[in-house]
Tab-separated table of C-alpha atoms in Angstrom:
chain	number	residue	atom	x	y	z
A	1	MET	CA	151.393	105.257	32.846
A	2	THR	CA	147.995	104.024	32.174
A	3	GLY	CA	144.859	106.000	31.107
A	4	ARG	CA	143.450	105.770	34.644
A	5	GLN	CA	146.567	107.100	36.127
A	6	THR	CA	146.788	109.898	33.518
A	7	ILE	CA	143.381	111.139	34.323
A	8	LEU	CA	144.134	110.941	37.964
A	9	VAL	CA	147.285	113.038	37.426
A	10	LEU	CA	145.163	115.696	35.422
A	11	VAL	CA	142.567	115.911	37.935
A	12	LEU	CA	145.023	116.444	40.681
A	13	CYS	CA	147.104	119.372	38.526
A	14	TRP	CA	143.569	120.665	37.794
A	15	GLY	CA	142.714	120.461	41.354
A	16	SER	CA	145.774	122.356	42.423
A	17	GLY	CA	145.512	125.032	39.899
A	18	VAL	CA	141.945	125.841	41.376
A	19	ASN	CA	143.381	126.057	44.723
A	20	VAL	CA	146.064	128.535	43.295
A	21	LEU	CA	143.352	130.649	41.967
A	22	GLN	CA	141.168	130.487	45.000
A	23	ALA	CA	143.969	131.701	47.133
A	24	GLN	CA	144.641	134.354	44.922
A	25	THR	CA	141.280	135.730	44.793
A	26	HIS	CA	140.814	135.345	48.675
A	27	ARG	CA	144.151	137.444	48.937
A	28	VAL	CA	143.037	140.010	46.401
A	29	ASP	CA	139.333	140.252	48.228
A	30	ALA	CA	141.378	140.915	51.512
A	31	ILE	CA	143.109	143.838	50.018
A	32	PHE	CA	139.650	145.852	49.180
A	33	ARG	CA	137.669	144.303	52.446
A	34	GLU	CA	137.519	147.768	53.983
A	35	TRP	CA	135.349	149.050	51.008
A	36	ASP	CA	133.387	145.844	50.518
A	37	ARG	CA	130.401	146.976	52.405
A	38	SER	CA	126.808	148.199	51.154
A	39	ASP	CA	127.289	151.500	52.782
A	40	SER	CA	130.684	152.367	51.319
A	41	PRO	CA	131.891	153.743	48.173
A	42	GLY	CA	134.402	151.467	46.780
A	43	CYS	CA	136.232	150.194	43.672
A	44	ALA	CA	135.866	148.265	40.520
A	45	LEU	CA	138.763	145.988	39.818
A	46	GLY	CA	140.003	143.941	36.744
A	47	VAL	CA	142.971	141.761	36.439
A	48	VAL	CA	143.911	141.020	32.831
A	49	GLN	CA	146.361	138.308	31.892
A	50	ASN	CA	147.063	137.520	28.122
A	51	GLY	CA	144.364	139.745	27.047
A	52	GLN	CA	141.451	138.398	28.986
A	53	LEU	CA	139.875	139.336	32.310
A	54	ALA	CA	141.527	136.487	34.873
A	55	TYR	CA	139.383	137.970	37.807
A	56	GLU	CA	136.816	140.995	38.029
A	57	ARG	CA	134.852	142.306	40.860
A	58	GLY	CA	133.027	145.183	42.249
A	59	TYR	CA	133.522	146.350	45.875
A	60	GLY	CA	131.234	148.785	47.681
A	61	VAL	CA	128.457	150.883	45.941
A	62	ALA	CA	128.290	153.322	42.838
A	63	ASN	CA	125.707	155.236	44.759
A	64	ILE	CA	125.082	155.631	48.485
A	65	HIS	CA	121.291	156.835	47.985
A	66	THR	CA	120.416	153.935	45.738
A	67	GLY	CA	122.746	151.396	47.026
A	68	LYS	CA	123.296	150.267	43.639
A	69	PRO	CA	126.523	148.239	43.891
A	70	VAL	CA	129.896	148.662	41.992
A	71	THR	CA	130.316	146.372	39.264
A	72	THR	CA	132.896	146.042	36.464
A	73	GLU	CA	130.262	147.553	34.100
A	74	THR	CA	129.686	150.654	36.429
A	75	VAL	CA	130.785	153.819	34.525
A	76	PHE	CA	133.415	155.912	36.296
A	77	TYR	CA	135.086	159.219	35.688
A	78	LEU	CA	138.740	158.293	34.718
A	79	ALA	CA	140.349	161.721	35.501
A	80	SER	CA	143.916	161.670	34.234
A	81	VAL	CA	143.876	158.246	33.122
A	82	SER	CA	141.846	159.738	30.102
A	83	LYS	CA	145.372	161.276	29.037
A	84	GLN	CA	146.483	158.229	27.189
A	85	PHE	CA	143.224	158.166	24.978
A	86	THR	CA	143.923	162.056	24.245
A	87	ALA	CA	147.540	161.408	23.248
A	88	ALA	CA	146.474	158.486	21.327
A	89	THR	CA	144.654	160.657	19.112
A	90	MET	CA	147.588	162.825	18.461
A	91	ALA	CA	149.511	159.518	17.746
A	92	LEU	CA	146.811	158.576	15.182
A	93	LEU	CA	146.874	161.853	13.444
A	94	ALA	CA	150.489	161.868	13.274
A	95	LEU	CA	150.821	158.561	11.728
A	96	ASP	CA	147.912	159.952	9.293
A	97	GLY	CA	150.158	162.677	8.319
A	98	ARG	CA	147.624	165.304	9.492
A	99	ILE	CA	149.870	166.869	12.148
A	100	ASP	CA	153.386	167.561	12.735
A	101	LEU	CA	154.104	166.523	16.406
A	102	ASP	CA	157.219	168.957	16.087
A	103	ALA	CA	155.360	171.768	14.703
A	104	ASP	CA	154.423	175.193	16.805
A	105	VAL	CA	151.473	174.525	18.600
A	106	ARG	CA	150.482	178.359	17.562
A	107	ASN	CA	150.092	176.495	13.911
A	108	TYR	CA	147.137	175.198	15.410
A	109	VAL	CA	145.899	177.206	18.234
A	110	PRO	CA	147.055	180.886	17.239
A	111	GLU	CA	145.299	182.496	20.316
A	112	LEU	CA	148.356	181.247	22.476
A	113	PRO	CA	150.937	184.022	22.992
A	114	ASP	CA	154.247	183.975	21.403
A	115	TYR	CA	156.540	183.557	24.053
A	116	GLY	CA	159.603	183.741	21.741
A	117	ASP	CA	160.411	179.863	21.957
A	118	ARG	CA	158.516	177.366	20.170
A	119	ILE	CA	156.155	174.913	21.914
A	120	THR	CA	155.523	171.848	20.120
A	121	ILE	CA	152.872	169.214	20.280
A	122	ARG	CA	155.348	166.561	21.885
A	123	HIS	CA	155.663	169.315	24.588
A	124	LEU	CA	151.949	169.225	25.156
A	125	ILE	CA	151.953	165.759	25.435
A	126	HIS	CA	155.014	165.042	27.580
A	127	HIS	CA	154.339	167.920	30.061
A	128	THR	CA	157.500	169.960	28.996
A	129	SER	CA	155.683	172.781	27.420
A	130	GLY	CA	156.047	175.051	30.516
A	131	LEU	CA	152.580	176.258	30.005
A	132	ARG	CA	150.590	177.207	33.262
A	133	ASP	CA	148.171	174.732	34.642
A	134	TYR	CA	144.699	175.697	33.613
A	135	LEU	CA	142.902	174.057	36.490
A	136	THR	CA	145.086	175.865	38.872
A	137	LEU	CA	144.662	178.971	37.136
A	138	MET	CA	140.785	178.568	37.160
A	139	GLU	CA	141.115	178.157	41.163
A	140	LEU	CA	143.094	181.148	41.636
A	141	ALA	CA	140.870	183.194	39.143
A	142	GLY	CA	137.819	182.198	41.344
A	143	MET	CA	136.324	180.017	38.324
A	144	ALA	CA	134.810	177.391	40.516
A	145	LEU	CA	134.520	174.005	39.109
A	146	ASP	CA	131.108	173.401	40.011
A	147	GLU	CA	130.120	176.128	37.728
A	148	GLU	CA	129.525	176.208	34.091
A	149	HIS	CA	132.473	177.515	32.069
A	150	SER	CA	132.879	177.196	28.307
A	151	ARG	CA	135.924	176.030	26.569
A	152	ASP	CA	136.453	179.438	25.167
A	153	GLU	CA	136.549	181.102	28.669
A	154	VAL	CA	139.335	178.642	29.631
A	155	LEU	CA	141.113	179.202	26.499
A	156	ASP	CA	141.172	183.010	27.040
A	157	LEU	CA	142.480	182.359	30.470
A	158	ILE	CA	145.228	180.371	29.368
A	159	SER	CA	146.085	182.943	26.661
A	160	ARG	CA	146.248	185.947	29.059
A	161	GLN	CA	149.507	184.302	30.810
A	162	GLY	CA	152.168	186.864	30.293
A	163	ALA	CA	154.922	183.961	30.318
A	164	PRO	CA	155.356	180.117	30.832
A	165	ASN	CA	156.751	178.704	33.885
A	166	PHE	CA	159.996	177.715	32.072
A	167	THR	CA	161.413	177.541	28.514
A	168	PRO	CA	159.877	174.700	26.756
A	169	GLY	CA	161.721	171.426	26.735
A	170	GLU	CA	163.705	172.680	29.847
A	171	ARG	CA	161.809	170.571	32.516
A	172	HIS	CA	159.068	168.186	32.983
A	173	LEU	CA	156.162	169.794	35.067
A	174	TYR	CA	152.841	168.122	34.947
A	175	SER	CA	150.390	170.510	33.278
A	176	ASN	CA	146.857	169.749	32.303
A	177	THR	CA	146.966	172.728	29.937
A	178	GLY	CA	148.696	170.664	27.053
A	179	TYR	CA	146.102	168.036	27.306
A	180	PHE	CA	143.270	170.836	27.345
A	181	LEU	CA	144.879	172.132	23.866
A	182	ILE	CA	144.918	168.789	22.171
A	183	PRO	CA	141.056	168.690	21.718
A	184	ILE	CA	141.239	172.128	20.057
A	185	ILE	CA	143.779	170.589	17.735
A	186	VAL	CA	141.850	167.777	16.926
A	187	GLU	CA	138.955	169.649	16.050
A	188	ARG	CA	140.708	172.143	14.023
A	189	VAL	CA	142.559	169.302	12.063
A	190	THR	CA	139.626	167.045	11.563
A	191	GLY	CA	136.683	169.152	11.614
A	192	GLN	CA	135.435	166.603	14.436
A	193	SER	CA	135.235	166.896	18.217
A	194	LEU	CA	137.574	164.934	20.259
A	195	ARG	CA	134.702	162.808	21.506
A	196	ARG	CA	133.732	162.070	17.832
A	197	PHE	CA	136.934	161.243	16.515
A	198	ALA	CA	137.871	159.045	19.545
A	199	ASP	CA	134.841	157.094	19.189
A	200	GLU	CA	135.466	156.436	15.441
A	201	ARG	CA	138.876	155.878	15.567
A	202	ILE	CA	139.260	154.262	19.126
A	203	PHE	CA	136.381	153.268	21.020
A	204	GLY	CA	134.168	152.155	18.563
A	205	PRO	CA	136.568	149.652	16.853
A	206	LEU	CA	137.558	148.230	19.909
A	207	GLY	CA	133.982	147.648	21.318
A	208	MET	CA	134.229	150.193	24.167
A	209	ALA	CA	130.606	150.491	23.848
A	210	LEU	CA	130.289	152.403	27.409
A	211	THR	CA	133.448	154.621	27.061
A	212	HIS	CA	133.384	158.231	25.704
A	213	PHE	CA	134.672	161.693	26.340
A	214	HIS	CA	132.120	163.205	28.289
A	215	ASP	CA	131.978	166.753	26.699
A	216	ASP	CA	128.329	167.490	27.553
A	217	PHE	CA	127.590	167.720	31.396
A	218	GLN	CA	123.721	167.411	30.467
A	219	HIS	CA	124.420	163.799	28.886
A	220	GLN	CA	123.114	161.384	31.319
A	221	LEU	CA	124.217	157.855	31.848
A	222	PRO	CA	122.264	155.268	33.943
A	223	ASN	CA	125.016	152.994	35.235
A	224	ARG	CA	127.414	155.901	36.387
A	225	ALA	CA	129.324	156.040	39.686
A	226	LEU	CA	129.152	159.004	41.976
A	227	SER	CA	132.057	160.212	43.978
A	228	TYR	CA	132.478	160.839	47.584
A	229	ARG	CA	135.109	162.241	50.306
A	230	ARG	CA	134.920	160.853	53.576
A	231	THR	CA	135.101	163.776	56.480
A	232	SER	CA	134.538	163.890	60.311
A	233	ASP	CA	130.826	164.244	59.526
A	234	GLY	CA	130.478	161.198	57.398
A	235	LEU	CA	130.621	160.772	53.487
A	236	VAL	CA	130.186	163.907	51.375
A	237	GLU	CA	128.881	163.394	47.852
A	238	LEU	CA	131.166	165.486	45.173
A	239	ALA	CA	129.029	166.528	42.403
A	240	PHE	CA	131.034	169.170	40.514
A	241	LEU	CA	131.025	166.850	37.630
A	242	GLU	CA	127.415	167.810	36.879
A	243	LYS	CA	128.508	171.040	35.254
A	244	PHE	CA	132.495	170.412	34.466
A	245	ASP	CA	132.816	169.009	30.878
A	246	GLN	CA	136.024	170.210	30.025
A	247	VAL	CA	137.939	166.921	28.011
A	248	GLY	CA	141.477	166.036	27.218
A	249	SER	CA	143.105	166.274	30.625
A	250	GLY	CA	140.463	164.069	31.895
A	251	GLY	CA	137.042	163.526	30.756
A	252	VAL	CA	136.698	159.982	29.816
A	253	LEU	CA	134.183	157.956	31.198
A	254	SER	CA	134.635	154.189	31.287
A	255	THR	CA	134.419	150.520	32.879
A	256	VAL	CA	136.487	148.070	33.882
A	257	ARG	CA	135.569	145.502	30.835
A	258	ASP	CA	136.057	148.449	28.114
A	259	LEU	CA	139.513	149.158	29.676
A	260	ALA	CA	140.195	145.375	29.651
A	261	ARG	CA	139.386	145.633	25.650
A	262	TRP	CA	141.783	148.950	25.666
A	263	ASP	CA	144.615	146.900	27.177
A	264	ARG	CA	144.233	143.961	24.742
A	265	ASN	CA	145.123	146.438	21.735
A	266	PHE	CA	148.572	146.849	23.530
A	267	TYR	CA	149.426	143.463	22.439
A	268	ASP	CA	147.071	142.732	19.304
A	269	PRO	CA	146.710	146.278	17.860
A	270	ASP	CA	143.267	146.272	16.062
A	271	VAL	CA	143.637	150.178	16.561
A	272	GLY	CA	146.899	151.692	15.100
A	273	GLY	CA	148.990	148.663	14.588
A	274	GLU	CA	152.449	148.303	15.787
A	275	PRO	CA	153.672	151.992	14.462
A	276	PHE	CA	150.913	153.253	16.957
A	277	LEU	CA	152.196	151.343	19.875
A	278	ALA	CA	155.630	152.366	19.312
A	279	LEU	CA	154.588	155.866	19.299
A	280	LEU	CA	152.557	155.819	22.525
A	281	HIS	CA	155.813	154.457	24.386
A	282	ARG	CA	158.086	157.026	23.075
A	283	ARG	CA	159.224	158.826	25.959
A	284	GLY	CA	159.872	162.621	25.866
A	285	ASP	CA	163.232	164.274	25.898
A	286	LEU	CA	164.556	167.201	27.825
A	287	THR	CA	166.836	169.708	25.902
A	288	ASP	CA	169.751	168.878	28.215
A	289	GLY	CA	169.622	165.305	26.652
A	290	ASP	CA	167.567	163.477	29.806
A	291	THR	CA	164.909	161.340	28.855
A	292	LEU	CA	161.929	161.074	30.652
A	293	SER	CA	159.625	158.343	31.971
A	294	TYR	CA	156.729	159.957	30.448
A	295	ALA	CA	155.500	158.846	27.232
A	296	PHE	CA	152.235	159.481	25.499
A	297	GLY	CA	150.075	159.722	28.591
A	298	LEU	CA	151.679	156.903	29.783
A	299	ARG	CA	154.517	156.345	32.590
A	300	ILE	CA	157.214	154.052	31.969
A	301	ALA	CA	159.012	152.633	35.052
A	302	ASP	CA	159.728	149.309	36.710
A	303	TYR	CA	158.432	147.348	39.650
A	304	LYS	CA	160.611	144.738	41.678
A	305	GLY	CA	162.717	144.454	38.522
A	306	LEU	CA	159.711	144.123	35.981
A	307	ARG	CA	158.898	146.802	33.496
A	308	THR	CA	155.636	148.710	34.024
A	309	VAL	CA	153.532	150.986	32.033
A	310	SER	CA	150.867	152.840	33.769
A	311	HIS	CA	149.032	156.237	34.619
A	312	GLY	CA	146.914	157.266	37.617
A	313	GLY	CA	144.006	159.553	37.767
A	314	SER	CA	142.316	161.768	40.746
A	315	MET	CA	139.743	164.377	40.619
A	316	MET	CA	136.964	165.430	43.110
A	317	GLY	CA	136.860	161.824	44.602
A	318	PHE	CA	137.568	159.785	41.599
A	319	LYS	CA	140.531	157.758	41.968
A	320	THR	CA	141.921	155.518	39.238
A	321	HIS	CA	144.972	153.565	38.018
A	322	ILE	CA	145.888	151.382	35.301
A	323	LEU	CA	149.106	149.219	35.992
A	324	ARG	CA	150.562	147.079	33.054
A	325	PHE	CA	153.465	144.514	33.057
A	326	PRO	CA	153.952	144.245	29.191
A	327	ASP	CA	156.614	141.298	29.094
A	328	GLN	CA	154.119	139.513	31.549
A	329	ARG	CA	150.965	140.400	29.374
A	330	PHE	CA	149.658	141.293	32.827
A	331	SER	CA	147.477	144.353	33.795
A	332	VAL	CA	145.794	145.708	36.726
A	333	ILE	CA	142.726	148.090	36.564
A	334	CYS	CA	141.346	150.078	39.529
A	335	LEU	CA	138.653	152.312	39.659
A	336	CYS	CA	137.160	153.954	42.753
A	337	ASN	CA	134.894	156.584	43.752
A	338	LEU	CA	136.183	157.482	47.157
A	339	GLU	CA	138.772	160.307	47.675
A	340	GLN	CA	140.556	158.510	50.448
A	341	ILE	CA	141.321	155.269	48.515
A	342	ASP	CA	144.966	155.134	46.822
A	343	PRO	CA	144.256	152.794	43.603
A	344	GLY	CA	147.872	152.981	42.658
A	345	ASP	CA	148.778	151.326	45.845
A	346	LEU	CA	146.065	148.883	45.547
A	347	ALA	CA	146.982	147.997	41.838
A	348	HIS	CA	150.556	147.346	43.084
A	349	ARG	CA	149.325	145.063	45.821
A	350	VAL	CA	147.243	143.136	43.460
A	351	ALA	CA	150.174	142.534	40.992
A	352	ASP	CA	152.121	141.393	44.218
A	353	VAL	CA	149.489	138.568	44.690
A	354	TYR	CA	149.575	137.204	40.934
A	355	LEU	CA	153.269	137.885	40.210
A	356	ALA	CA	154.826	136.781	43.331
A	357	TYR	CA	156.808	134.059	41.819
A	358	THR	CA	158.153	136.246	38.990
A	359	PHE	CA	159.198	138.797	41.668
A	360	ASP	CA	160.916	136.058	43.797
A	361	ARG	CA	163.180	135.560	40.680
A	362	THR	CA	163.538	139.236	39.540
A	363	LEU	CA	164.303	140.057	43.174
A	364	GLN	CA	167.100	137.486	43.791
A	365	ASP	CA	169.479	139.918	41.998
A	366	PHE	CA	169.643	141.843	45.237
A	367	ALA	CA	169.541	139.236	47.732
A	368	GLY	CA	172.858	138.492	49.584
A	369	GLU	CA	175.235	139.816	52.334
A	370	TYR	CA	176.218	143.551	52.148
A	371	TYR	CA	179.177	144.963	54.039
A	372	ALA	CA	179.646	148.615	55.024
A	373	SER	CA	183.227	149.218	56.007
A	374	GLU	CA	182.284	152.695	57.434
A	375	LEU	CA	179.852	151.083	59.804
A	376	GLY	CA	181.723	147.703	60.520
A	377	MET	CA	178.715	145.732	59.903
A	378	THR	CA	176.986	143.476	57.313
A	379	TRP	CA	173.170	143.562	56.349
A	380	SER	CA	171.446	140.481	54.894
A	381	LEU	CA	168.855	140.896	52.173
A	382	GLN	CA	166.737	138.166	51.572
A	383	VAL	CA	163.534	137.408	49.137
A	384	ARG	CA	160.409	135.719	50.297
A	385	GLU	CA	156.881	135.583	49.048
A	386	GLY	CA	157.481	138.403	46.228
A	387	ASP	CA	159.422	141.041	48.479
A	388	LEU	CA	162.783	141.817	49.380
A	389	PHE	CA	163.550	141.942	53.242
A	390	LEU	CA	166.424	143.329	55.263
A	391	GLU	CA	167.154	140.983	58.128
A	392	GLN	CA	168.808	142.013	61.299
A	393	PRO	CA	169.542	140.187	64.564
A	394	ASP	CA	166.095	141.895	66.074
A	395	THR	CA	163.899	142.693	63.192
A	396	THR	CA	162.944	142.056	59.574
A	397	LEU	CA	161.736	144.890	57.335
A	398	ALA	CA	160.296	144.621	54.098
A	399	LEU	CA	161.910	147.250	51.395
A	400	ALA	CA	159.509	148.726	49.088
A	401	SER	CA	160.593	149.047	45.375
A	402	ALA	CA	161.034	152.874	44.385
A	403	GLY	CA	161.691	152.047	40.702
A	404	GLY	CA	164.747	150.983	38.876
A	405	ASP	CA	167.535	149.414	41.339
A	406	ALA	CA	166.273	151.580	44.463
A	407	PHE	CA	164.286	150.444	47.123
A	408	THR	CA	163.093	152.332	50.211
A	409	HIS	CA	163.505	151.227	53.832
A	410	PRO	CA	160.400	151.729	56.114
A	411	ARG	CA	162.232	154.149	58.416
A	412	GLY	CA	162.802	156.356	55.641
A	413	ALA	CA	166.115	155.372	53.919
A	414	THR	CA	166.804	154.780	50.334
A	415	LEU	CA	169.105	151.880	49.206
A	416	ARG	CA	170.359	152.391	45.473
A	417	PHE	CA	171.885	149.413	44.093
A	418	THR	CA	174.778	149.386	41.755
A	419	ARG	CA	175.916	146.571	39.096
A	420	ASP	CA	178.965	145.959	37.054
A	421	ALA	CA	179.391	146.257	33.160
A	422	GLY	CA	177.983	142.688	33.072
A	423	GLY	CA	174.628	143.250	34.978
A	424	PRO	CA	175.259	141.639	38.505
A	425	VAL	CA	174.500	143.760	41.525
A	426	THR	CA	177.933	144.914	43.398
A	427	GLY	CA	176.411	146.748	46.273
A	428	PHE	CA	174.308	149.607	47.157
A	429	SER	CA	174.370	153.242	48.545
A	430	LEU	CA	172.381	154.117	51.322
A	431	ASP	CA	170.480	157.713	51.846
A	432	ALA	CA	169.104	158.016	55.301
A	433	GLY	CA	168.479	161.580	55.899
A	434	ARG	CA	171.449	163.252	57.666
A	435	VAL	CA	173.626	160.303	56.403
A	436	SER	CA	174.032	159.794	52.635
A	437	GLY	CA	176.039	158.050	50.417
A	438	LEU	CA	177.146	155.349	52.731
A	439	GLN	CA	178.403	152.155	50.800
A	440	PHE	CA	177.774	148.608	50.987
A	441	VAL	CA	179.452	145.789	49.187
A	442	LYS	CA	178.003	142.732	48.393
A	443	ARG	CA	180.183	139.716	49.666
A	444	ARG	CA	178.027	136.887	48.729
C-alpha cells in the first residue's frame, strides 16, 4: 500500500468514526428532546468513557425566572446519590483505623436507645439497621421540611422511637436514618463536620471544586439549579431546600463535570487506593446468609448481561442518577430538576445507544427457539440493535432487562432464564400473573 493509499484509508476510517459519533449524539439528544426548551426544566448529561467526558450537554433551563440554561457546570442537589459520598467517609475512617464498622453505633451515638440487639455501622450503611426512616417520622410528626429544624431536633425524634422496624440484620429496608447518623459519627471521631472532612479527603483531592455537603442553607450559590413539579396549573417551583440542610442521607451539591472526576477515581483511585474501592463495593449480608445488591451507597447489579454499579436520587423535584458499567469503563451521569423525569430510565437509554454492540454480544446467550410442552408452542427470541425481542407470527415485542438472567415482557410477564453448570442458557420459567412457573426449554 502506498503512502497516499494509507492516508486515504485513515481519512475514510476517521470519517466513519465521526459519522458514528454524530449518530450517537443525535440519538442521545432525541432522548432528551422533550425538555430541550427554553421554557422547561431539564437535565445535565455526562457520558464518561475511559475516565473522560465523551459527551456532555445540558437540556432545558436551571431557573425558569431567569431563563438560565442547564449546563454540565450547573450545580444540582444530588438527593440520595449523596449516599455514596457519605458511605465513602466511613470507608476512609475504617481504613484509617479510626472506626470499627462492626462496632455498636451506640459507642458513637449513645443517644440512641438500646433495643437489645447491636446495631452496627455496617447496618447503617447497608440499610439493614431496622431504624425507622427519619424523613417519614418528620412528616408524621408535622415537622415540615420547608421549615428550619436543627440536627438535634431530628436526633431527638429518632431517639424517642420505642422499637426498630425489625431486628438488625434481618432485612434490608431503605432508611435515611442510617445516613443521617453517619455525619454525627464523623464529627465525634474526627472533630470535623462531614462537609469539612469530605472536602479534605474526597472533593479537594479530586478537584471537585463545585461539590460540597450543603450543611448551611444560608450559603448561596450563583449557578445552582432550582427544582420544579409540573401540575395541571403549570410549573410549580419547589423551594424547601432553602431551609432544609440535613446532610448524609442527601445534601451533596455537585455538577456533571465534578462527578466525572469522582467516576474516574473508580479506575485510577487518587483517593483511597484499591482497598478503598474494594470496600465501597462490599455488599451487605443478612443474618440468614443472603447477600444484598446494596454496597456502600452503591447498588451492584447488571443490565443486559453487563455488570453495573449505580444509585439514584429523588427529593422535591431533583432527580439524579449515576450508572456505571465498570468492565466497559463507561458511565452515564444524569442530573435533572423536574419531578416528572426518570433519570434512571434516561441513563439506561443513553447506555443503550453507546453500548448497543456490546449488548448484542451479551444478549446472544438468550437468543434462540424455546419450546413449552404445556402450551405446545415455540417462542423465538432474537437480538437486534442491543435489545432482546420476542418474535411471534403476529407481533414482535421488546423484552426489558430486569437484572440478572431475568427479562420482563411488555404485557406484564417475567422470563427467568436458567443455565447449566457450564453457563449456557437452557431455558426459562415464565411468570404471567395468574400463570406461573411455565417452563420453556431451549431447542437451539
